[in-house]
Amino acid sequence: MKLSVVGLGYVGLIQAAGMAKLGYEVIGTDIDKEKVDNINNRVPPIYEKGLKELLDEIVPRKLTATQDLKKAIKESEVTFICVGTPSKRQGEMSLHQLENVLKQISTVLDKYHVFVIKSTVVPGTCENVVIKTMENAGKRYKVDFSVVMNPEFLREGEAIEDFFAPDRVVLGSSDEKALSIVKMLYSEFKCPFVESGFKEAEMIKYASNAFLATKISFINEIGNISKIYGIDANVVAKGMGLDKRINPHFLRSGIGFGGSCFPKDVSALVYKATELGYNPRLMRSVLDVNRDQPLKLIELLDRSAGPIKGKKIGLLGLTFKSGTDDIRESPALLTIKELLMEEAKLCIYDPKAMDKVQKIFPHLTYEKTGQDVIKNSEVVLILTEWPQFRELDFGNKLVIDGKNLFYDGKRPKNYMGICW
Ligand code: UGA
């Protein structure tokens, strides 16, 4: 069976490469020419562990990329739709890319085709937007086309591993035939399969991300209280996490969650719930705690090494977490903005995201190594938990850690943690 993937971003590219590695012939399509060329030349357009090796193995034998969306649809029987659903100003999800793609696709359908929605979409979207758009173009649901909601649960940095060893596969549809086709595509996966209606599958994605975000804001709040008491929140997290009902994952306190998913998805859920007449108090608080968390680091800096004005501050790490070059919603960017408002002098290093940040903040000092950051600053802030930062020689410099870098290792001599 020939597959296509629309949108070759963080999700789509892994989906395309993963399905190709499983043995399917895959055509990936994207509007971005540079991205398409890179993939065809086996150059990963993003930094993701194992991706280069995977592309070397499957391109062009099993995976090719093209800008020609219509050709990709015509040549395939099942299409994974992986376009972005970014936040609008008030947190509302934007369906612009999805609608645009669906309209183009509807003009070329000439035989039964299954669309698998991997984009994160609020409950009701598959029925009210995906199926409706196709029907408005004269195509018959379950006859000319079908739809399955199949949310993704890939962590950036571990995405390939997550693709091949999922905890579960969620498939939502009202069409048994389409469900069985997609189930067959994933037949190598030995994990539980959850079959449901569209809305349940759409909601499972939001509920999963909202729960994980809640866990982080929860431990950050416990961490903020612990810090006032002089308690090490890491020890508290360890003691809590051993309870099977709680589990140890996502209990790392720090400067809060970032990335393209948690902030966007929780905001979209809040927006949608409010629109439906429900006040999502818990989710609002999750976002509130998260919004303020980077400021806790700056407060600690001010208290322990203030005044900030004119101080040479070194920043280690810019991405929203290690293992990725992604800076979307990174707490590091908010920290930079705040410190600039307080007129600090900043020097910076990140192993993967310097170019991207330089485009946003062209006038900062970008160092060649993490060691140079330490050398040229009075205080060092850790904003991403890149493991290589553990090997640096911090000497007697004051180090304020916002990311729990030394969670399970030896801490520098003059060290403070945001919640520990
Ligand atoms: C997240 C989910 O983990 C994936 O399951 C989901 O598929 C993805 O969003 C998505 O919706 O596409 P990701 O954003 O790549 O994946 O990153 P995570 O590893 O979940 O981390 C998110 C943020 O939480 C990072 O800023 C991380 O540093 C922070 N975090 C994570 C903490 O502050 N503490 C923790 O204990 C764990």
Tab-separated table of C-alpha atoms and ligand atoms in Angstrom:
chain	number	residue	atom	x	y	z
A	1	MET	CA	0.000	0.000	0.000
A	2	LYS	CA	1.387	3.412	-0.974
A	3	LEU	CA	1.214	6.177	1.611
A	4	SER	CA	1.598	9.929	1.578
A	5	VAL	CA	2.293	12.391	4.356
A	6	VAL	CA	1.242	16.031	4.135
A	7	GLY	CA	3.420	18.410	6.139
A	8	LEU	CA	7.015	17.389	6.851
A	9	GLY	CA	7.561	19.177	10.150
A	10	TYR	CA	8.578	17.505	13.403
A	11	VAL	CA	5.564	15.168	13.341
A	12	GLY	CA	5.159	14.548	9.599
A	13	LEU	CA	8.784	13.816	8.869
A	14	ILE	CA	9.014	11.227	11.640
A	15	GLN	CA	5.704	9.693	10.527
A	16	ALA	CA	6.934	9.534	6.914
A	17	ALA	CA	10.336	8.127	7.825
A	18	GLY	CA	8.844	5.714	10.355
A	19	MET	CA	6.287	4.289	7.918
A	20	ALA	CA	9.020	3.994	5.270
A	21	LYS	CA	11.201	2.068	7.704
A	22	LEU	CA	8.242	-0.237	8.403
A	23	GLY	CA	8.435	-1.104	4.718
A	24	TYR	CA	5.792	1.093	3.085
A	25	GLU	CA	6.436	3.278	0.086
A	26	VAL	CA	5.912	6.854	1.245
A	27	ILE	CA	5.683	10.201	-0.557
A	28	GLY	CA	6.103	13.143	1.747
A	29	THR	CA	4.878	16.553	0.702
A	30	ASP	CA	5.542	20.045	1.995
A	31	ILE	CA	5.231	23.582	0.622
A	32	ASP	CA	8.778	24.402	1.715
A	33	LYS	CA	11.163	23.710	-1.193
A	34	GLU	CA	14.283	23.788	0.942
A	35	LYS	CA	12.831	21.180	3.290
A	36	VAL	CA	11.812	18.931	0.384
A	37	ASP	CA	15.262	19.230	-1.229
A	38	ASN	CA	16.982	18.537	2.061
A	39	ILE	CA	14.971	15.386	2.660
A	40	ASN	CA	15.628	14.116	-0.869
A	41	ASN	CA	19.326	14.786	-0.249
A	42	ARG	CA	19.099	12.936	3.100
A	43	VAL	CA	19.821	16.090	5.068
A	44	PRO	CA	17.550	16.290	8.151
A	45	PRO	CA	15.800	19.687	8.163
A	46	ILE	CA	15.555	19.449	11.971
A	47	TYR	CA	17.862	18.106	14.623
A	48	GLU	CA	16.433	14.813	15.882
A	49	LYS	CA	18.379	11.866	17.282
A	50	GLY	CA	18.768	9.040	14.712
A	51	LEU	CA	17.054	10.928	11.886
A	52	LYS	CA	20.109	11.264	9.649
A	53	GLU	CA	20.799	7.517	9.846
A	54	LEU	CA	17.144	6.768	9.133
A	55	LEU	CA	17.041	9.060	6.072
A	56	ASP	CA	20.260	7.481	4.788
A	57	GLU	CA	18.572	4.100	4.979
A	58	ILE	CA	15.210	4.903	3.373
A	59	VAL	CA	15.685	7.821	0.929
A	60	PRO	CA	14.978	7.438	-1.974
A	61	ARG	CA	14.268	3.673	-1.805
A	62	LYS	CA	11.169	3.992	0.379
A	63	LEU	CA	10.730	7.736	0.995
A	64	THR	CA	10.706	10.618	-1.453
A	65	ALA	CA	9.617	14.195	-0.880
A	66	THR	CA	7.815	16.579	-3.212
A	67	GLN	CA	6.125	19.969	-3.191
A	68	ASP	CA	3.405	18.558	-5.409
A	69	LEU	CA	0.591	17.785	-2.966
A	70	LYS	CA	-1.860	16.690	-5.647
A	71	LYS	CA	0.604	14.201	-7.158
A	72	ALA	CA	1.283	12.753	-3.690
A	73	ILE	CA	-2.445	12.224	-3.129
A	74	LYS	CA	-3.025	10.707	-6.551
A	75	GLU	CA	-0.198	8.235	-6.096
A	76	SER	CA	-1.236	7.033	-2.642
A	77	GLU	CA	-4.164	5.304	-0.968
A	78	VAL	CA	-3.722	6.523	2.578
A	79	THR	CA	-2.591	10.031	3.555
A	80	PHE	CA	-1.362	11.153	6.966
A	81	ILE	CA	-2.159	14.812	7.513
A	82	CYS	CA	0.465	16.388	9.752
A	83	VAL	CA	0.111	20.127	9.169
A	84	GLY	CA	0.469	22.600	12.032
A	85	THR	CA	-2.444	23.879	14.078
A	86	PRO	CA	-0.804	26.912	15.711
A	87	SER	CA	-2.352	29.161	18.345
A	88	LYS	CA	-4.049	32.400	17.438
A	89	ARG	CA	-3.731	35.411	19.752
A	90	GLN	CA	-6.247	34.257	22.380
A	91	GLY	CA	-5.053	30.638	22.381
A	92	GLU	CA	-7.637	29.521	19.811
A	93	MET	CA	-6.376	26.834	17.446
A	94	SER	CA	-5.868	27.950	13.847
A	95	LEU	CA	-7.216	25.530	11.231
A	96	HIS	CA	-6.004	27.572	8.320
A	97	GLN	CA	-3.336	25.088	7.109
A	98	LEU	CA	-5.613	22.079	7.534
A	99	GLU	CA	-8.500	23.693	5.616
A	100	ASN	CA	-6.192	24.811	2.864
A	101	VAL	CA	-4.757	21.315	2.395
A	102	LEU	CA	-8.203	19.667	2.469
A	103	LYS	CA	-9.522	22.003	-0.218
A	104	GLN	CA	-6.631	21.157	-2.524
A	105	ILE	CA	-6.943	17.445	-1.844
A	106	SER	CA	-10.686	17.412	-2.540
A	107	THR	CA	-10.069	18.529	-6.122
A	108	VAL	CA	-7.953	15.488	-7.026
A	109	LEU	CA	-9.669	12.557	-5.316
A	110	ASP	CA	-10.734	9.979	-7.861
A	111	LYS	CA	-10.734	6.745	-5.844
A	112	TYR	CA	-11.387	5.664	-2.220
A	113	HIS	CA	-8.817	7.322	-0.009
A	114	VAL	CA	-8.244	7.251	3.753
A	115	PHE	CA	-7.113	10.422	5.516
A	116	VAL	CA	-5.393	9.918	8.838
A	117	ILE	CA	-5.373	13.092	10.914
A	118	LYS	CA	-2.205	13.367	13.010
A	119	SER	CA	-2.446	17.134	13.509
A	120	THR	CA	-3.652	18.035	16.993
A	121	VAL	CA	-7.230	19.254	16.555
A	122	VAL	CA	-9.938	20.103	19.081
A	123	PRO	CA	-12.892	17.697	19.457
A	124	GLY	CA	-15.326	18.013	16.586
A	125	THR	CA	-12.745	18.954	13.949
A	126	CYS	CA	-12.710	15.623	12.091
A	127	GLU	CA	-16.481	15.662	11.706
A	128	ASN	CA	-17.146	19.376	11.338
A	129	VAL	CA	-14.128	20.425	9.321
A	130	VAL	CA	-12.399	17.447	7.674
A	131	ILE	CA	-15.448	15.443	6.575
A	132	LYS	CA	-17.514	18.593	5.886
A	133	THR	CA	-14.868	20.139	3.639
A	134	MET	CA	-14.697	16.971	1.565
A	135	GLU	CA	-18.475	16.654	1.416
A	136	ASN	CA	-18.803	20.291	0.358
A	137	ALA	CA	-16.561	19.408	-2.574
A	138	GLY	CA	-18.997	16.634	-3.563
A	139	LYS	CA	-17.097	13.671	-2.100
A	140	ARG	CA	-19.036	10.977	-0.206
A	141	TYR	CA	-17.860	9.932	3.279
A	142	LYS	CA	-17.155	6.176	3.499
A	143	VAL	CA	-17.548	5.890	-0.293
A	144	ASP	CA	-15.023	8.266	-1.874
A	145	PHE	CA	-13.006	8.955	1.234
A	146	SER	CA	-12.739	8.172	4.890
A	147	VAL	CA	-11.145	9.724	7.958
A	148	VAL	CA	-9.350	8.366	11.024
A	149	MET	CA	-8.120	10.499	13.914
A	150	ASN	CA	-4.759	9.145	15.031
A	151	PRO	CA	-3.102	11.564	17.487
A	152	GLU	CA	0.666	11.511	17.852
A	153	PHE	CA	2.503	11.167	21.153
A	154	LEU	CA	6.078	11.729	19.990
A	155	ARG	CA	8.496	13.609	22.204
A	156	GLU	CA	10.939	15.786	20.291
A	157	GLY	CA	14.437	14.416	20.774
A	158	GLU	CA	13.056	10.894	21.347
A	159	ALA	CA	10.634	10.924	18.444
A	160	ILE	CA	12.033	7.984	16.489
A	161	GLU	CA	12.181	5.813	19.573
A	162	ASP	CA	8.610	6.832	20.462
A	163	PHE	CA	7.426	6.111	16.926
A	164	PHE	CA	8.653	2.510	16.988
A	165	ALA	CA	7.736	1.786	20.604
A	166	PRO	CA	4.492	3.628	21.321
A	167	ASP	CA	2.721	3.216	24.684
A	168	ARG	CA	-0.550	3.059	22.773
A	169	VAL	CA	-2.074	3.747	19.369
A	170	VAL	CA	-5.296	5.746	19.421
A	171	LEU	CA	-7.598	5.439	16.416
A	172	GLY	CA	-10.875	7.336	16.247
A	173	SER	CA	-13.418	7.016	13.460
A	174	SER	CA	-16.997	6.164	12.614
A	175	ASP	CA	-15.885	4.017	9.672
A	176	GLU	CA	-14.938	0.407	10.485
A	177	LYS	CA	-13.310	-0.118	7.091
A	178	ALA	CA	-10.958	2.851	7.505
A	179	LEU	CA	-10.160	1.799	11.064
A	180	SER	CA	-9.157	-1.674	9.931
A	181	ILE	CA	-6.936	-0.272	7.157
A	182	VAL	CA	-5.030	1.970	9.582
A	183	LYS	CA	-4.827	-0.826	12.157
A	184	MET	CA	-3.288	-3.032	9.509
A	185	LEU	CA	-0.694	-0.337	8.693
A	186	TYR	CA	0.406	-0.350	12.323
A	187	SER	CA	0.202	-4.122	12.757
A	188	GLU	CA	3.877	-4.314	13.800
A	189	PHE	CA	3.160	-2.341	16.964
A	190	LYS	CA	2.542	-4.633	19.907
A	191	CYS	CA	1.158	-1.943	22.255
A	192	PRO	CA	-2.548	-1.569	23.188
A	193	PHE	CA	-4.806	-0.052	20.526
A	194	VAL	CA	-7.587	2.263	21.701
A	195	GLU	CA	-10.452	2.475	19.214
A	196	SER	CA	-13.002	5.204	19.688
A	197	GLY	CA	-15.160	7.799	18.034
A	198	PHE	CA	-13.572	10.891	16.474
A	199	LYS	CA	-14.153	13.214	19.406
A	200	GLU	CA	-12.780	10.818	21.998
A	201	ALA	CA	-9.577	10.360	19.988
A	202	GLU	CA	-9.267	14.117	19.545
A	203	MET	CA	-9.783	14.642	23.271
A	204	ILE	CA	-7.324	11.889	24.308
A	205	LYS	CA	-4.542	13.959	22.769
A	206	TYR	CA	-5.540	17.144	24.639
A	207	ALA	CA	-6.147	15.303	27.880
A	208	SER	CA	-2.738	13.599	27.671
A	209	ASN	CA	-0.824	16.817	27.044
A	210	ALA	CA	-2.908	18.771	29.562
A	211	PHE	CA	-2.262	16.122	32.213
A	212	LEU	CA	1.496	16.143	31.628
A	213	ALA	CA	1.512	19.955	31.681
A	214	THR	CA	-0.484	19.818	34.927
A	215	LYS	CA	2.061	17.469	36.456
A	216	ILE	CA	4.848	19.931	35.604
A	217	SER	CA	2.998	22.986	36.951
A	218	PHE	CA	2.088	20.961	40.023
A	219	ILE	CA	5.699	20.027	40.810
A	220	ASN	CA	6.782	23.596	40.026
A	221	GLU	CA	4.285	24.922	42.542
A	222	ILE	CA	5.465	22.389	45.144
A	223	GLY	CA	9.004	23.425	44.172
A	224	ASN	CA	8.267	27.131	44.677
A	225	ILE	CA	6.853	26.447	48.136
A	226	SER	CA	9.718	24.059	48.933
A	227	LYS	CA	12.275	26.698	47.940
A	228	ILE	CA	10.840	29.142	50.493
A	229	TYR	CA	11.106	26.452	53.153
A	230	GLY	CA	14.645	25.548	52.085
A	231	ILE	CA	13.454	22.093	51.021
A	232	ASP	CA	14.979	20.285	48.019
A	233	ALA	CA	12.030	19.672	45.669
A	234	ASN	CA	13.954	16.899	43.894
A	235	VAL	CA	13.923	14.826	47.042
A	236	VAL	CA	10.212	15.527	47.419
A	237	ALA	CA	9.602	14.475	43.793
A	238	LYS	CA	11.557	11.270	44.353
A	239	GLY	CA	9.584	10.433	47.461
A	240	MET	CA	6.294	11.122	45.706
A	241	GLY	CA	7.177	9.421	42.443
A	242	LEU	CA	7.780	6.054	44.058
A	243	ASP	CA	4.042	5.823	44.644
A	244	LYS	CA	2.830	3.775	41.658
A	245	ARG	CA	-0.268	5.918	41.380
A	246	ILE	CA	1.884	9.035	40.911
A	247	ASN	CA	4.974	7.594	39.058
A	248	PRO	CA	8.345	9.381	38.768
A	249	HIS	CA	7.891	10.857	35.286
A	250	PHE	CA	7.280	14.558	34.626
A	251	LEU	CA	8.136	15.559	38.164
A	252	ARG	CA	11.216	17.589	37.261
A	253	SER	CA	10.687	21.103	38.552
A	254	GLY	CA	12.332	24.015	36.770
A	255	ILE	CA	11.573	27.069	34.645
A	256	GLY	CA	8.445	25.485	33.209
A	257	PHE	CA	7.335	23.722	30.069
A	258	GLY	CA	7.827	25.103	26.585
A	259	GLY	CA	7.746	23.688	23.076
A	260	SER	CA	5.220	23.652	20.317
A	261	CYS	CA	2.720	21.431	22.142
A	262	PHE	CA	1.960	21.919	25.833
A	263	PRO	CA	1.489	25.727	25.832
A	264	LYS	CA	-0.504	25.630	22.589
A	265	ASP	CA	-2.646	22.619	23.443
A	266	VAL	CA	-3.543	23.706	26.970
A	267	SER	CA	-4.401	27.190	25.651
A	268	ALA	CA	-6.583	25.701	22.911
A	269	LEU	CA	-8.407	23.547	25.448
A	270	VAL	CA	-8.983	26.570	27.696
A	271	TYR	CA	-10.241	28.599	24.754
A	272	LYS	CA	-12.584	25.893	23.530
A	273	ALA	CA	-13.933	25.049	27.004
A	274	THR	CA	-14.624	28.727	27.667
A	275	GLU	CA	-16.366	29.043	24.327
A	276	LEU	CA	-18.549	26.080	25.332
A	277	GLY	CA	-19.520	27.847	28.568
A	278	TYR	CA	-17.240	25.981	30.975
A	279	ASN	CA	-14.603	27.749	33.055
A	280	PRO	CA	-11.498	25.478	33.017
A	281	ARG	CA	-9.995	26.720	36.298
A	282	LEU	CA	-7.370	24.018	36.656
A	283	MET	CA	-6.041	24.423	33.116
A	284	ARG	CA	-5.886	28.209	33.525
A	285	SER	CA	-3.829	27.738	36.692
A	286	VAL	CA	-1.502	25.325	34.900
A	287	LEU	CA	-0.771	28.079	32.371
A	288	ASP	CA	-0.527	30.756	35.080
A	289	VAL	CA	2.063	28.822	37.094
A	290	ASN	CA	3.985	28.096	33.910
A	291	ARG	CA	3.956	31.716	32.751
A	292	ASP	CA	5.531	32.898	35.992
A	293	GLN	CA	8.056	30.108	36.401
A	294	PRO	CA	10.954	31.678	34.396
A	295	LEU	CA	10.511	34.798	36.553
A	296	LYS	CA	11.311	32.717	39.652
A	297	LEU	CA	14.788	32.232	38.224
A	298	ILE	CA	15.200	35.962	37.710
A	299	GLU	CA	13.950	36.663	41.250
A	300	LEU	CA	16.520	34.194	42.585
A	301	LEU	CA	19.221	35.860	40.499
A	302	ASP	CA	18.199	39.267	41.799
A	303	ARG	CA	18.177	38.060	45.417
A	304	SER	CA	21.482	36.264	45.255
A	305	ALA	CA	23.547	38.319	42.783
A	306	GLY	CA	21.587	41.511	42.143
A	307	PRO	CA	21.391	44.203	40.965
A	308	ILE	CA	20.905	42.795	37.483
A	309	LYS	CA	21.448	46.101	35.672
A	310	GLY	CA	24.838	46.062	33.935
A	311	LYS	CA	25.688	42.569	35.220
A	312	LYS	CA	27.424	40.142	32.837
A	313	ILE	CA	25.126	37.140	32.788
A	314	GLY	CA	25.948	33.950	30.920
A	315	LEU	CA	23.129	31.807	29.566
A	316	LEU	CA	23.628	28.118	28.852
A	317	GLY	CA	20.942	26.663	26.606
A	318	LEU	CA	18.225	28.187	24.455
A	319	THR	CA	16.046	25.306	23.272
A	320	PHE	CA	12.883	24.378	25.189
A	321	LYS	CA	14.548	21.119	26.214
A	322	SER	CA	17.681	19.174	25.292
A	323	GLY	CA	17.872	16.884	22.273
A	324	THR	CA	16.194	19.320	19.881
A	325	ASP	CA	16.951	22.538	17.999
A	326	ASP	CA	13.420	23.775	18.672
A	327	ILE	CA	13.103	27.133	20.438
A	328	ARG	CA	9.338	27.494	20.153
A	329	GLU	CA	7.903	28.779	23.455
A	330	SER	CA	11.265	28.182	25.086
A	331	PRO	CA	11.416	29.625	28.615
A	332	ALA	CA	14.972	30.698	27.673
A	333	LEU	CA	13.575	33.309	25.270
A	334	LEU	CA	11.337	34.809	27.937
A	335	THR	CA	14.303	34.867	30.316
A	336	ILE	CA	16.366	36.749	27.718
A	337	LYS	CA	13.588	39.316	27.216
A	338	GLU	CA	13.225	39.908	30.957
A	339	LEU	CA	16.966	40.230	31.497
A	340	LEU	CA	17.275	42.666	28.600
A	341	MET	CA	14.495	44.778	30.098
A	342	GLU	CA	16.558	44.877	33.283
A	343	GLU	CA	19.578	45.966	31.196
A	344	ALA	CA	21.761	42.924	31.853
A	345	LYS	CA	24.703	42.169	29.533
A	346	LEU	CA	24.127	38.715	28.104
A	347	CYS	CA	26.451	36.155	26.594
A	348	ILE	CA	24.960	32.962	25.291
A	349	TYR	CA	25.667	29.449	24.119
A	350	ASP	CA	23.521	26.585	22.873
A	351	PRO	CA	24.786	23.584	20.891
A	352	LYS	CA	21.900	23.588	18.393
A	353	ALA	CA	19.887	26.804	18.330
A	354	MET	CA	22.313	29.755	18.102
A	355	ASP	CA	21.370	30.680	14.506
A	356	LYS	CA	17.652	30.712	15.274
A	357	VAL	CA	18.045	32.872	18.380
A	358	GLN	CA	20.465	35.221	16.644
A	359	LYS	CA	17.694	36.054	14.175
A	360	ILE	CA	15.470	37.171	17.076
A	361	PHE	CA	18.142	38.825	19.239
A	362	PRO	CA	20.937	39.910	16.865
A	363	HIS	CA	22.783	42.098	19.377
A	364	LEU	CA	23.667	39.628	22.116
A	365	THR	CA	27.110	38.070	22.505
A	366	TYR	CA	27.079	34.565	21.037
A	367	GLU	CA	29.971	32.487	22.402
A	368	LYS	CA	31.652	29.557	20.662
A	369	THR	CA	31.452	27.216	23.654
A	370	GLY	CA	29.759	26.837	26.996
A	371	GLN	CA	33.146	27.293	28.659
A	372	ASP	CA	33.455	30.742	27.004
A	373	VAL	CA	30.099	31.688	28.522
A	374	ILE	CA	31.434	30.809	31.978
A	375	LYS	CA	34.672	32.694	31.342
A	376	ASN	CA	32.963	35.858	30.160
A	377	SER	CA	30.186	36.193	32.732
A	378	GLU	CA	29.752	36.963	36.422
A	379	VAL	CA	26.810	34.607	36.927
A	380	VAL	CA	25.713	31.621	34.834
A	381	LEU	CA	22.086	30.597	34.281
A	382	ILE	CA	21.259	27.121	33.006
A	383	LEU	CA	18.235	27.299	30.720
A	384	THR	CA	18.406	23.949	28.889
A	385	GLU	CA	19.490	20.619	30.369
A	386	TRP	CA	22.025	19.727	27.645
A	387	PRO	CA	24.009	16.842	29.211
A	388	GLN	CA	27.327	18.217	27.884
A	389	PHE	CA	26.943	21.244	30.181
A	390	ARG	CA	27.599	18.908	33.114
A	391	GLU	CA	31.179	18.478	31.933
A	392	LEU	CA	31.946	22.220	32.060
A	393	ASP	CA	34.307	23.655	34.639
A	394	PHE	CA	32.236	26.200	36.525
A	395	GLY	CA	35.043	27.015	38.970
A	396	ASN	CA	33.681	29.305	41.675
A	397	LYS	CA	31.180	31.085	39.415
A	398	LEU	CA	27.675	31.341	40.775
A	399	VAL	CA	25.502	28.921	38.792
A	400	ILE	CA	21.719	29.219	38.948
A	401	ASP	CA	20.040	26.184	37.453
A	402	GLY	CA	16.554	26.454	35.986
A	403	LYS	CA	16.523	23.004	34.397
A	404	ASN	CA	17.706	20.536	36.989
A	405	LEU	CA	20.858	19.751	35.022
A	406	PHE	CA	22.587	18.182	38.021
A	407	TYR	CA	19.510	16.202	39.007
A	408	ASP	CA	21.476	13.010	39.536
A	409	GLY	CA	25.076	14.237	39.472
A	410	LYS	CA	27.656	16.316	41.301
A	411	ARG	CA	26.720	19.995	41.488
A	412	PRO	CA	29.155	22.881	40.863
A	413	LYS	CA	30.693	24.491	43.975
A	414	ASN	CA	28.697	27.706	43.959
A	415	TYR	CA	25.293	26.418	42.893
A	416	MET	CA	21.625	27.235	43.362
A	417	GLY	CA	18.522	25.592	41.919
A	418	ILE	CA	15.250	27.305	41.167
A	419	CYS	CA	13.235	24.833	43.302
A	420	TRP	CA	15.931	22.888	45.122
B	1	UGA	C1	5.097	16.577	24.292
B	1	UGA	C2	4.561	15.230	24.792
B	1	UGA	O1	5.449	14.678	25.755
B	1	UGA	C3	4.400	14.252	23.627
B	1	UGA	O2	3.806	13.046	24.088
B	1	UGA	C4	3.484	14.890	22.574
B	1	UGA	O3	3.366	14.063	21.439
B	1	UGA	C5	4.073	16.207	22.131
B	1	UGA	O4	4.222	17.069	23.279
B	1	UGA	C6	3.132	16.804	21.120
B	1	UGA	O5	1.990	17.109	21.477
B	1	UGA	O6	3.492	16.862	19.937
B	1	UGA	P1	7.509	17.539	23.656
B	1	UGA	O7	6.827	18.875	23.550
B	1	UGA	O8	8.430	17.113	22.578
B	1	UGA	O9	6.399	16.368	23.781
B	1	UGA	O10	8.356	17.556	24.977
B	1	UGA	P2	8.295	16.951	26.463
B	1	UGA	O11	9.416	16.035	26.641
B	1	UGA	O12	6.959	16.463	26.815
B	1	UGA	O13	8.604	18.268	27.317
B	1	UGA	C7	7.757	19.417	27.231
B	1	UGA	C8	8.279	20.507	28.160
B	1	UGA	O14	8.093	20.120	29.530
B	1	UGA	C9	9.774	20.810	28.009
B	1	UGA	O15	9.955	22.198	28.097
B	1	UGA	C10	10.394	20.086	29.186
B	1	UGA	O16	11.621	20.651	29.596
B	1	UGA	C11	9.312	20.281	30.235
B	1	UGA	N1	9.355	19.280	31.330
B	1	UGA	C12	9.165	17.967	31.065
B	1	UGA	C13	9.552	19.713	32.630
B	1	UGA	O17	9.708	20.925	32.898
B	1	UGA	N2	9.554	18.789	33.638
B	1	UGA	C14	9.374	17.476	33.402
B	1	UGA	O18	9.368	16.693	34.377
B	1	UGA	C15	9.169	17.043	32.090
